[in-house]
Coordinates of C-alpha atoms in Angstrom, one line a residue:
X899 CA -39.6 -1.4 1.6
X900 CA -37.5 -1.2 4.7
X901 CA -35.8 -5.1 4.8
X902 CA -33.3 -5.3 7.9
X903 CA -29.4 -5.4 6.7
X904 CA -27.3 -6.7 8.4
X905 CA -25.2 -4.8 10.7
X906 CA -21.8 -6.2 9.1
X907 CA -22.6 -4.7 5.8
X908 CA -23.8 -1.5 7.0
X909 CA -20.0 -0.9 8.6
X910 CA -18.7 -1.4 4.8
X911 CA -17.9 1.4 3.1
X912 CA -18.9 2.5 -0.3
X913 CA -15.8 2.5 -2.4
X914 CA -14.8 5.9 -3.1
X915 CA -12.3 4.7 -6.1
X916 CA -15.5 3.5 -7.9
X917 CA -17.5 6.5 -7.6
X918 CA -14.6 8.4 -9.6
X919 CA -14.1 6.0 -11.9
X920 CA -17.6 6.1 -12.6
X921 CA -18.0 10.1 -12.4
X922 CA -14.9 9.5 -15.0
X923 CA -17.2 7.6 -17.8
X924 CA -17.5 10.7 -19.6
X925 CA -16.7 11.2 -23.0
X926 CA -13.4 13.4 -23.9
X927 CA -12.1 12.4 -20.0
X928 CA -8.5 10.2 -20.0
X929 CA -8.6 8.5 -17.0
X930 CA -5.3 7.3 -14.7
X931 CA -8.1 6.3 -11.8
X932 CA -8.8 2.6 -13.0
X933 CA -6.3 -0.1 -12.0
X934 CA -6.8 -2.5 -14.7
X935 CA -4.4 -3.8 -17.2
X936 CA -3.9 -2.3 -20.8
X937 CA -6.3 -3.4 -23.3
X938 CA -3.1 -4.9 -25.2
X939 CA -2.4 -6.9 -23.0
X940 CA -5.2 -9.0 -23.4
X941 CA -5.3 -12.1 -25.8
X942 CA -9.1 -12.9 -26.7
X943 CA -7.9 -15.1 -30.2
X944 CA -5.2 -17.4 -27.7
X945 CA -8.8 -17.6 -25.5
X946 CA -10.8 -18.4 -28.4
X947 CA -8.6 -21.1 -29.5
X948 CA -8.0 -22.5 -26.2
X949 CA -12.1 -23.0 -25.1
X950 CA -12.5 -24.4 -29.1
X951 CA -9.2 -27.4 -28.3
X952 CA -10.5 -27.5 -24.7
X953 CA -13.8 -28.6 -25.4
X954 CA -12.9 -30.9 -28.3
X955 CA -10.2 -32.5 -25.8
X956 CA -12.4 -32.7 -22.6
X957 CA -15.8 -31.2 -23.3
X958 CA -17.0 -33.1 -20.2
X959 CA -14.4 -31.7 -17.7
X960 CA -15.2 -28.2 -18.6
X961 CA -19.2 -28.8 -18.7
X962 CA -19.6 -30.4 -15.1
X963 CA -19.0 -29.8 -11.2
X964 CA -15.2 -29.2 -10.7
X965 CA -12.9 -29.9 -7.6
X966 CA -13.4 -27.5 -4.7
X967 CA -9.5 -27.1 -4.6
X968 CA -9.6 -26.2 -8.6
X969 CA -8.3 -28.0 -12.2
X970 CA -5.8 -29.8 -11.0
X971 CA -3.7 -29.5 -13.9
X972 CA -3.8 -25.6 -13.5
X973 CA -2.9 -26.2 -9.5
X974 CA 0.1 -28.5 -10.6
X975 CA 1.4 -25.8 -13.1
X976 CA 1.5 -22.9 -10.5
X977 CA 3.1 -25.2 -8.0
X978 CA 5.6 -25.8 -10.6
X979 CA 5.6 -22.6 -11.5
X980 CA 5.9 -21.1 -8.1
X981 CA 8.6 -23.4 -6.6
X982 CA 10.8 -23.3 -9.6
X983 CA 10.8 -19.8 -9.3
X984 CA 10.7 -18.2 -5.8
X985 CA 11.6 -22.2 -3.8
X986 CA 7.8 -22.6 -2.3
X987 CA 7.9 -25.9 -0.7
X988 CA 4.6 -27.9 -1.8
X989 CA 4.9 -31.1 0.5
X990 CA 3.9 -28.5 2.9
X991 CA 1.8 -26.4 1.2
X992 CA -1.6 -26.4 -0.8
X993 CA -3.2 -24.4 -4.0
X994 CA -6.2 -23.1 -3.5
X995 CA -8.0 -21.5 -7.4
X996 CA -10.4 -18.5 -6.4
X997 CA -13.0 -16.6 -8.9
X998 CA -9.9 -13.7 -8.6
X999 CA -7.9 -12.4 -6.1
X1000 CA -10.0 -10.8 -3.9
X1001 CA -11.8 -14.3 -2.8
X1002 CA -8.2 -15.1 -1.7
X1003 CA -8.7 -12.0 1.2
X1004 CA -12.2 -13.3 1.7
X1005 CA -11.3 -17.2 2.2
X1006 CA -8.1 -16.0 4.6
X1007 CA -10.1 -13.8 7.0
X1008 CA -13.4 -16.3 6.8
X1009 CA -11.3 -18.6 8.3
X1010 CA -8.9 -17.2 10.6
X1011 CA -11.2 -13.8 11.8
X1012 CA -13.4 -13.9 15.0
X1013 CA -15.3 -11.0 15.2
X1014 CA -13.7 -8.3 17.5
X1015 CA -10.5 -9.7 16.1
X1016 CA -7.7 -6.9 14.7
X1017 CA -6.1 -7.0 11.3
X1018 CA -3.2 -4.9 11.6
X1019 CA -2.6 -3.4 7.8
X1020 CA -0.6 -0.9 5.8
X1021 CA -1.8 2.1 5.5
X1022 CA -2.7 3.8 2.9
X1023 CA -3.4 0.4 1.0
X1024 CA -6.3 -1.5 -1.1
X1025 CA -9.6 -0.4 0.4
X1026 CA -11.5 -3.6 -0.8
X1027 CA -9.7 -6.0 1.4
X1028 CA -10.7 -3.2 4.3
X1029 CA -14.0 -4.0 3.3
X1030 CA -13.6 -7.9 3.6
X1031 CA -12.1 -7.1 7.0
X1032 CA -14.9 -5.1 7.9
X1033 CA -17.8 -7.3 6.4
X1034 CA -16.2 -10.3 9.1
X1035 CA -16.1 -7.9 11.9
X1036 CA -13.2 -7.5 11.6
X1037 CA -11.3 -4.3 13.6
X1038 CA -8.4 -2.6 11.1
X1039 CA -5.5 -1.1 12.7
X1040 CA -3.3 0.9 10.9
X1041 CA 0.4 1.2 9.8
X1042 CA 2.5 3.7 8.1
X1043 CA 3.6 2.2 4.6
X1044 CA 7.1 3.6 3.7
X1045 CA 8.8 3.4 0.3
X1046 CA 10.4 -0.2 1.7
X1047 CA 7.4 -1.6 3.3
X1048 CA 6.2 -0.9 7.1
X1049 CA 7.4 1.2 9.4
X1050 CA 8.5 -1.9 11.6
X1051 CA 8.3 0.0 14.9
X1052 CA 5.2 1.3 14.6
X1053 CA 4.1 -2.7 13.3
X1054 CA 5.6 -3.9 16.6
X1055 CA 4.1 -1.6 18.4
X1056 CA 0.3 -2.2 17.0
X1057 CA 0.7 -5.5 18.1
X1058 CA 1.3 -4.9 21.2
X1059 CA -1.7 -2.6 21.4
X1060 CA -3.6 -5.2 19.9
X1061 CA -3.8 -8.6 21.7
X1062 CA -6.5 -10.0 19.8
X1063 CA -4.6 -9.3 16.7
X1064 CA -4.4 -12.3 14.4
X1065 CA -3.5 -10.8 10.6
X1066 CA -1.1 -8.9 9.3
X1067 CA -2.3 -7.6 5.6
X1068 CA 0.4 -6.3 3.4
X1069 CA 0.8 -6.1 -0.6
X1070 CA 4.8 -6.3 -0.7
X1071 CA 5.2 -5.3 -4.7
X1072 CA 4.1 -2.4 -6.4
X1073 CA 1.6 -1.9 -3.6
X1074 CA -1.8 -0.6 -4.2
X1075 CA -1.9 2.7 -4.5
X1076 CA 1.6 4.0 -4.1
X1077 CA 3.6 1.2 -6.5
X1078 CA 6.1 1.2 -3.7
X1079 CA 8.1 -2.3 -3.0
X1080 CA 8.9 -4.2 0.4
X1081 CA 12.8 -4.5 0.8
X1082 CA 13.9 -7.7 1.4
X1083 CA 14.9 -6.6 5.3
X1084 CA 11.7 -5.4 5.8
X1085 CA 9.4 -8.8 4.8
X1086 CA 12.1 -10.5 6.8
X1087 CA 11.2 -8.1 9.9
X1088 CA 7.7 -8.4 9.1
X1089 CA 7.5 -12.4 9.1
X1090 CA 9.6 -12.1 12.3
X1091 CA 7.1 -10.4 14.0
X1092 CA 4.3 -11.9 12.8
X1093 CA 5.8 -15.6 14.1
X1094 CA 7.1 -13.7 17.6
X1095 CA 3.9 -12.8 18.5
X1096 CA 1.9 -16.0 16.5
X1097 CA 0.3 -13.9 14.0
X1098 CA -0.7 -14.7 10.2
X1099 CA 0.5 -13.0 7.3
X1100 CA -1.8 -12.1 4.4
X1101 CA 0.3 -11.9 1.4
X1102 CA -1.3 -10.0 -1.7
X1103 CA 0.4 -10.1 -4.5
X1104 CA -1.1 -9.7 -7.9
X1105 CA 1.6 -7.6 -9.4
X1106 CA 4.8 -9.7 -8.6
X1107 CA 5.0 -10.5 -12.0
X1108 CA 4.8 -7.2 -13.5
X1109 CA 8.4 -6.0 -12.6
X1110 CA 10.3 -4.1 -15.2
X1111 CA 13.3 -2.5 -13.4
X1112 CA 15.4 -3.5 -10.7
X1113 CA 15.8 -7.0 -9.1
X1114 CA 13.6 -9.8 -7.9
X1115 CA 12.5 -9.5 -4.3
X1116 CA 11.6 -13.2 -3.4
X1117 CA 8.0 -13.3 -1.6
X1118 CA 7.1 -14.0 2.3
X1119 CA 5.6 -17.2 1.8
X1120 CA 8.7 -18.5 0.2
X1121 CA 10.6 -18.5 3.5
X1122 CA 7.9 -18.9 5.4
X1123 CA 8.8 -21.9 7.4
X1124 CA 5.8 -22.5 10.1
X1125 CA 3.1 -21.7 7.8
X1126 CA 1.8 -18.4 9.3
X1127 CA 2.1 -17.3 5.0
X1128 CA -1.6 -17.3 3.1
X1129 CA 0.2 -16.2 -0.3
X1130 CA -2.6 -14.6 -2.7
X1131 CA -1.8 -14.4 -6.5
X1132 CA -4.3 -13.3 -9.3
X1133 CA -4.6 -14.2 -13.3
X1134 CA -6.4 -10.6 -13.1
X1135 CA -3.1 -8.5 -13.6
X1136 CA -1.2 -10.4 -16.4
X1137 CA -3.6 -12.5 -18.3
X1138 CA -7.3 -11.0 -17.6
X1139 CA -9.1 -9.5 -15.1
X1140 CA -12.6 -11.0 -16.7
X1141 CA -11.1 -14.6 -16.2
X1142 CA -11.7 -13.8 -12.4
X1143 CA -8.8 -16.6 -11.7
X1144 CA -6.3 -15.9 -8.7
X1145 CA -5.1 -18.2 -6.9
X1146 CA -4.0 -18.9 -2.4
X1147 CA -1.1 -20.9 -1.3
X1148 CA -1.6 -21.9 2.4
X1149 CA -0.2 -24.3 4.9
X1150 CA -1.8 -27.9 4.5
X1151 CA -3.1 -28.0 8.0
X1152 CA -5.8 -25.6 6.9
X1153 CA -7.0 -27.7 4.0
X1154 CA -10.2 -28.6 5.2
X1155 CA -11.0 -25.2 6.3
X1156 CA -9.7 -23.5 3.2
X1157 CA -12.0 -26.1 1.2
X1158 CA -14.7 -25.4 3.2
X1159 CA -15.0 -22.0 3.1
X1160 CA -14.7 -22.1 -0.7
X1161 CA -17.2 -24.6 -0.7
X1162 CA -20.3 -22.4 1.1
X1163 CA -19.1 -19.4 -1.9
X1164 CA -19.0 -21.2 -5.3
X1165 CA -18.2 -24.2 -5.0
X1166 CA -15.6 -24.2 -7.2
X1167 CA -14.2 -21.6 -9.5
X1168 CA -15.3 -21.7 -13.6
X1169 CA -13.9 -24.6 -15.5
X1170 CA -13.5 -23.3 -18.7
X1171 CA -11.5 -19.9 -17.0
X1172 CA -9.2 -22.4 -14.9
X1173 CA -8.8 -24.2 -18.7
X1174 CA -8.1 -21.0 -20.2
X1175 CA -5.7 -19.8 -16.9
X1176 CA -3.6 -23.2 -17.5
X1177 CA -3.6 -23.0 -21.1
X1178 CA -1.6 -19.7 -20.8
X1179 CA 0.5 -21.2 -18.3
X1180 CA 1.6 -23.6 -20.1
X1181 CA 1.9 -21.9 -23.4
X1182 CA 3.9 -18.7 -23.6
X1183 CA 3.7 -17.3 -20.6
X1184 CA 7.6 -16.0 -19.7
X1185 CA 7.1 -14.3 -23.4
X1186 CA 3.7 -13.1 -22.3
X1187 CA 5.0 -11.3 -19.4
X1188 CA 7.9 -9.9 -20.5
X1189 CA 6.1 -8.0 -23.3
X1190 CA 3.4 -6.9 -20.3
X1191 CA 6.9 -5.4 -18.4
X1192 CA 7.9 -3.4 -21.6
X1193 CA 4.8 -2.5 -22.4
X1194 CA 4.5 -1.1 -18.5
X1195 CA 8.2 0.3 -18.5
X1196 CA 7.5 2.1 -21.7
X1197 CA 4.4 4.0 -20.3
X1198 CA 5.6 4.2 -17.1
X1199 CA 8.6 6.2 -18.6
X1200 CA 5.6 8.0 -20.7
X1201 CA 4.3 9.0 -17.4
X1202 CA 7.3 10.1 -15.2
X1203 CA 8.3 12.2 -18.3
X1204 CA 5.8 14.4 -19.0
X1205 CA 5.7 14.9 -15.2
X1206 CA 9.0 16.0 -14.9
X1207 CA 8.1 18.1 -17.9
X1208 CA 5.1 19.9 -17.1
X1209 CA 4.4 19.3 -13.0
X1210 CA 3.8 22.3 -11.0
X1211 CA 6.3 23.6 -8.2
X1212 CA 5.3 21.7 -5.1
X1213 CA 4.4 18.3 -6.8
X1214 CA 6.3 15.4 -6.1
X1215 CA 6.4 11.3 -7.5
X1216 CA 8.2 8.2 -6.6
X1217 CA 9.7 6.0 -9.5
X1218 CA 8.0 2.5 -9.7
X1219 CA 10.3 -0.4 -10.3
X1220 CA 6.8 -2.5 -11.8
X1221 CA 3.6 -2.9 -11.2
X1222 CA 0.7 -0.1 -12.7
X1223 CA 0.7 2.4 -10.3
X1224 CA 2.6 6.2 -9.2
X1225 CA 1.8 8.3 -5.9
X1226 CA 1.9 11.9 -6.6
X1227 CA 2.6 13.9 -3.2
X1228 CA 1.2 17.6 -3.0
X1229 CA 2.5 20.0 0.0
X1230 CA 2.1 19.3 3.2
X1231 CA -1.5 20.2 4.4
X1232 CA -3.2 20.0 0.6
X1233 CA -6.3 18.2 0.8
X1234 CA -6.7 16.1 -2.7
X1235 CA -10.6 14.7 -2.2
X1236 CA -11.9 17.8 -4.1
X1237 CA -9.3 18.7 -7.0
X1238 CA -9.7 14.9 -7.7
X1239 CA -13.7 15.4 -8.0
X1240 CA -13.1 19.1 -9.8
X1241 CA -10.1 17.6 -12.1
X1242 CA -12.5 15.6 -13.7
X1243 CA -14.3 18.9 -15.1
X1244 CA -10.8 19.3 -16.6
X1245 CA -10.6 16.1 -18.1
X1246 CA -8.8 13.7 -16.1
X1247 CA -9.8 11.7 -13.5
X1248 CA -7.7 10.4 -10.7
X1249 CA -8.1 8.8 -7.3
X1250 CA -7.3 11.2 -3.8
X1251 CA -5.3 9.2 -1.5
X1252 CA -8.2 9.3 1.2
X1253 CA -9.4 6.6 -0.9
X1254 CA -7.2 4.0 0.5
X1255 CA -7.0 5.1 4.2
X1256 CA -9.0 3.1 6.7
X1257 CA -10.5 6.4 7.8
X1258 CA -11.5 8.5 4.5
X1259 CA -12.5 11.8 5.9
X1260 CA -9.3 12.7 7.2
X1261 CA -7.5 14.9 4.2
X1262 CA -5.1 13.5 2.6
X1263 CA -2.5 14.7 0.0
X1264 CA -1.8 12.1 -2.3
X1265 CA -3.1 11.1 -5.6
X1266 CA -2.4 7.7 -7.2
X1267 CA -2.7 7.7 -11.0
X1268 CA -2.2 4.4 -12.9
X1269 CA -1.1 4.6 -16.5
X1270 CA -1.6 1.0 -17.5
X1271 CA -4.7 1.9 -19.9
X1272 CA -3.8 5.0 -21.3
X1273 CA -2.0 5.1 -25.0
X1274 CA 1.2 7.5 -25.2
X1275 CA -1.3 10.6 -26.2
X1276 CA -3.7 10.2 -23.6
X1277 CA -0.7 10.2 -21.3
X1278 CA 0.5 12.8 -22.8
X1279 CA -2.8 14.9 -22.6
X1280 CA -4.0 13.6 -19.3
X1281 CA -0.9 15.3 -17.5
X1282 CA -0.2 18.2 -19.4
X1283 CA -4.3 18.8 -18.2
X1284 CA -3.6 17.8 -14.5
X1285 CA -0.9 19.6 -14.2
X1286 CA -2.5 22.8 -15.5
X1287 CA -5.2 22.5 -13.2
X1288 CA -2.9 21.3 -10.4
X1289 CA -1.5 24.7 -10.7
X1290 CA -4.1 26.6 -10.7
X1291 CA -5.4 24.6 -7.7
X1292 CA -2.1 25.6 -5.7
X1293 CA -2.0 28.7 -6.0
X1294 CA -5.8 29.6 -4.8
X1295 CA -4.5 27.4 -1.8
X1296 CA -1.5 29.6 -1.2

């Protein structure tokens, strides 16, 4: 069979975090290459009890067709939620649920993407939403990510380059994959920017809520004052990534579009999720999180230990204020694509930085490991084995 395909999925790229993480479902390997949340985090009884009260309360709610914009009670409790906490204005703003947070890059660039048009994005950062890009026609053009968000000369400078540039992409806290955070002066310079030369902002943010150290940084969208701000949040990182809830806050001028474009996916998102979602919202959440931040701080701790412990001469890591994620930096020149593939044999898996880079063929010295759904041993065992190898590794190279 030889079926055409069209030409905007042939420029997507194969994810190369998923082929390790597959290559990684071996038994005896511990793997830091998965960026999900820790298996006790999750709270399948609460579920059960919520869908048995939800469908004794409103069985026919849950069973038929839903609003395109979502449950309205779970949209009013993260308005609430969201200006109560970071001062999001909602007379000028609308919710938006998606089935997760990715749908939230998908309904953003659906609408505001022509194709040939740039989206000017941190580099190294989440490869999927490069893919969403791409899969629109989207051009990407890249921009250094520094431990406080984008080099801001370098931004200024690609939009200059760029006239047709209409989106700025950035994941402000805890980014994926380095776990660094945006200063405050740096989303200010950002949204500056982005409203001097008329440009959106895509704003992912799935792991806000997952700070353990430090202090709040309050998000774009929340001064964002001409709605330039599509702010996507996600269920996926504190309550359950199988619930496929997130959530996008946009201006209420593109209601119609926003709707639309949700409406030639899905539809609507799952009732009984968004039932479950709200449920949690409305339950214990505060208490739910903070035990997610100590659970995090605790093997984040684990984590930075045992490298400080055991890591080779030349190896270096930053110190994640939240989120699930640590970038481990090799020397200068060090190409990481194959000791990821070879660590594996030595039981551990890990993602290589060229990974998240919008070209993945140019070496790359990085690593990202997550230790969200490792326990204390597997932490433990998992870096006393990389760094072993990672020795080894450096000194063939030397």
């Amino acid at each position: 069979m030889s079926l055409h395909v069209a030409k905007r999925m042939v420029e997507v790229q194969r994810s190369l975090i998923r082929g390790i993480a597959e290559a990684s479902n071996k038994p005896g390997i511990i793997s830091f290459a998965n960026g999900n949340p820790g298996n006790e985090t999750y709270r399948p009884e609460l579920f059960a009890k919520f869908v048995a009260e939800g469908f004794a309360e409103e069985p026919l709610t849950l069973c038929k067709y839903g609003n395109s914009l979502g449950y309205e009670p779970l949209r009013n409790a993260i308005k609430t939620y969201m200006s109560e906490r970071w001062e999001i204005d909602f007379t000028r703003n609308e919710v938006l649920i998606t089935a997760g947070g990715q749908q939230t890059c998908d309904y953003t660039t659906k609408v505001l993407l022509d194709e040939g048009d740039v989206i000017i994005t941190e580099e190294p950062s989440f490869a999927s939403c490069y893919n969403t890009f791409r899969s629109y026609y989207g051009t990407l053009a890249g921009v250094t990510l520094e431990e406080d968000g984008l080099n801001i000369e370098e931004l200024e400078k690609a939009i200059l380059e760029n006239p047709n540039a209409r989106i700025i992409y950035v994941i402000p806290n805890f980014q994926n994959p380095t776990g660094y955070t945006y200063s405050l002066e740096k989303r200010k310079a950002v949204y500056a920017l982005a409203k001097q030369y008329n440009l959106a902002i895509f704003e992912d943010d799935p792991y806000c809520e997952l700070r353990f150290d430090g202090e709040d940084i309050p998000p774009i969208k929340s001064f964002d004052l001409d709605g330039r701000v599509l702010y996507g949040g996600s269920f996926s990182k504190t309550v359950s990534p199988g619930l496929r809830i997130g959530f996008l806050i946009f201006d209420k001028e593109l209601e119609t579009r926003i709707t639309v474009a949700k409406q030639v996916t899905d539809v609507h998102a799952g009732m009984i999720n968004q039932y479950i979602a709200y449920r949690c919202m409305i339950s214990d959440f505060s208490e739910h999180l903070k035990r997610c931040q100590d659970i995090y701080k605790h093997k984040r701790d684990v984590m930075i230990q045992q490298l400080e412990e055991k890591s080779p001469e030349g190896l270096t890591w930053n110190h994640p204020e939240g989120g699930l994620f640590i970038t481990i930096t090799f020397p200068e020149g060090f190409d990481t694509y194959d000791f990821a593939f070879n660590a594996i044999d030595n039981g551990v898996a890990v993602i290589p930085g060229a990974g998240f880079y919008i070209d993945q063929d140019k070496p790359r010295n990085t690593l990202r490991v997550c230790y969200s759904t490792s326990s204390d041993e597997e932490i433990i065992q998992g870096i006393d084995s990389l760094c072993t190898y990672a020795a080894k590794w450096l000194s063939k190279q030397q």
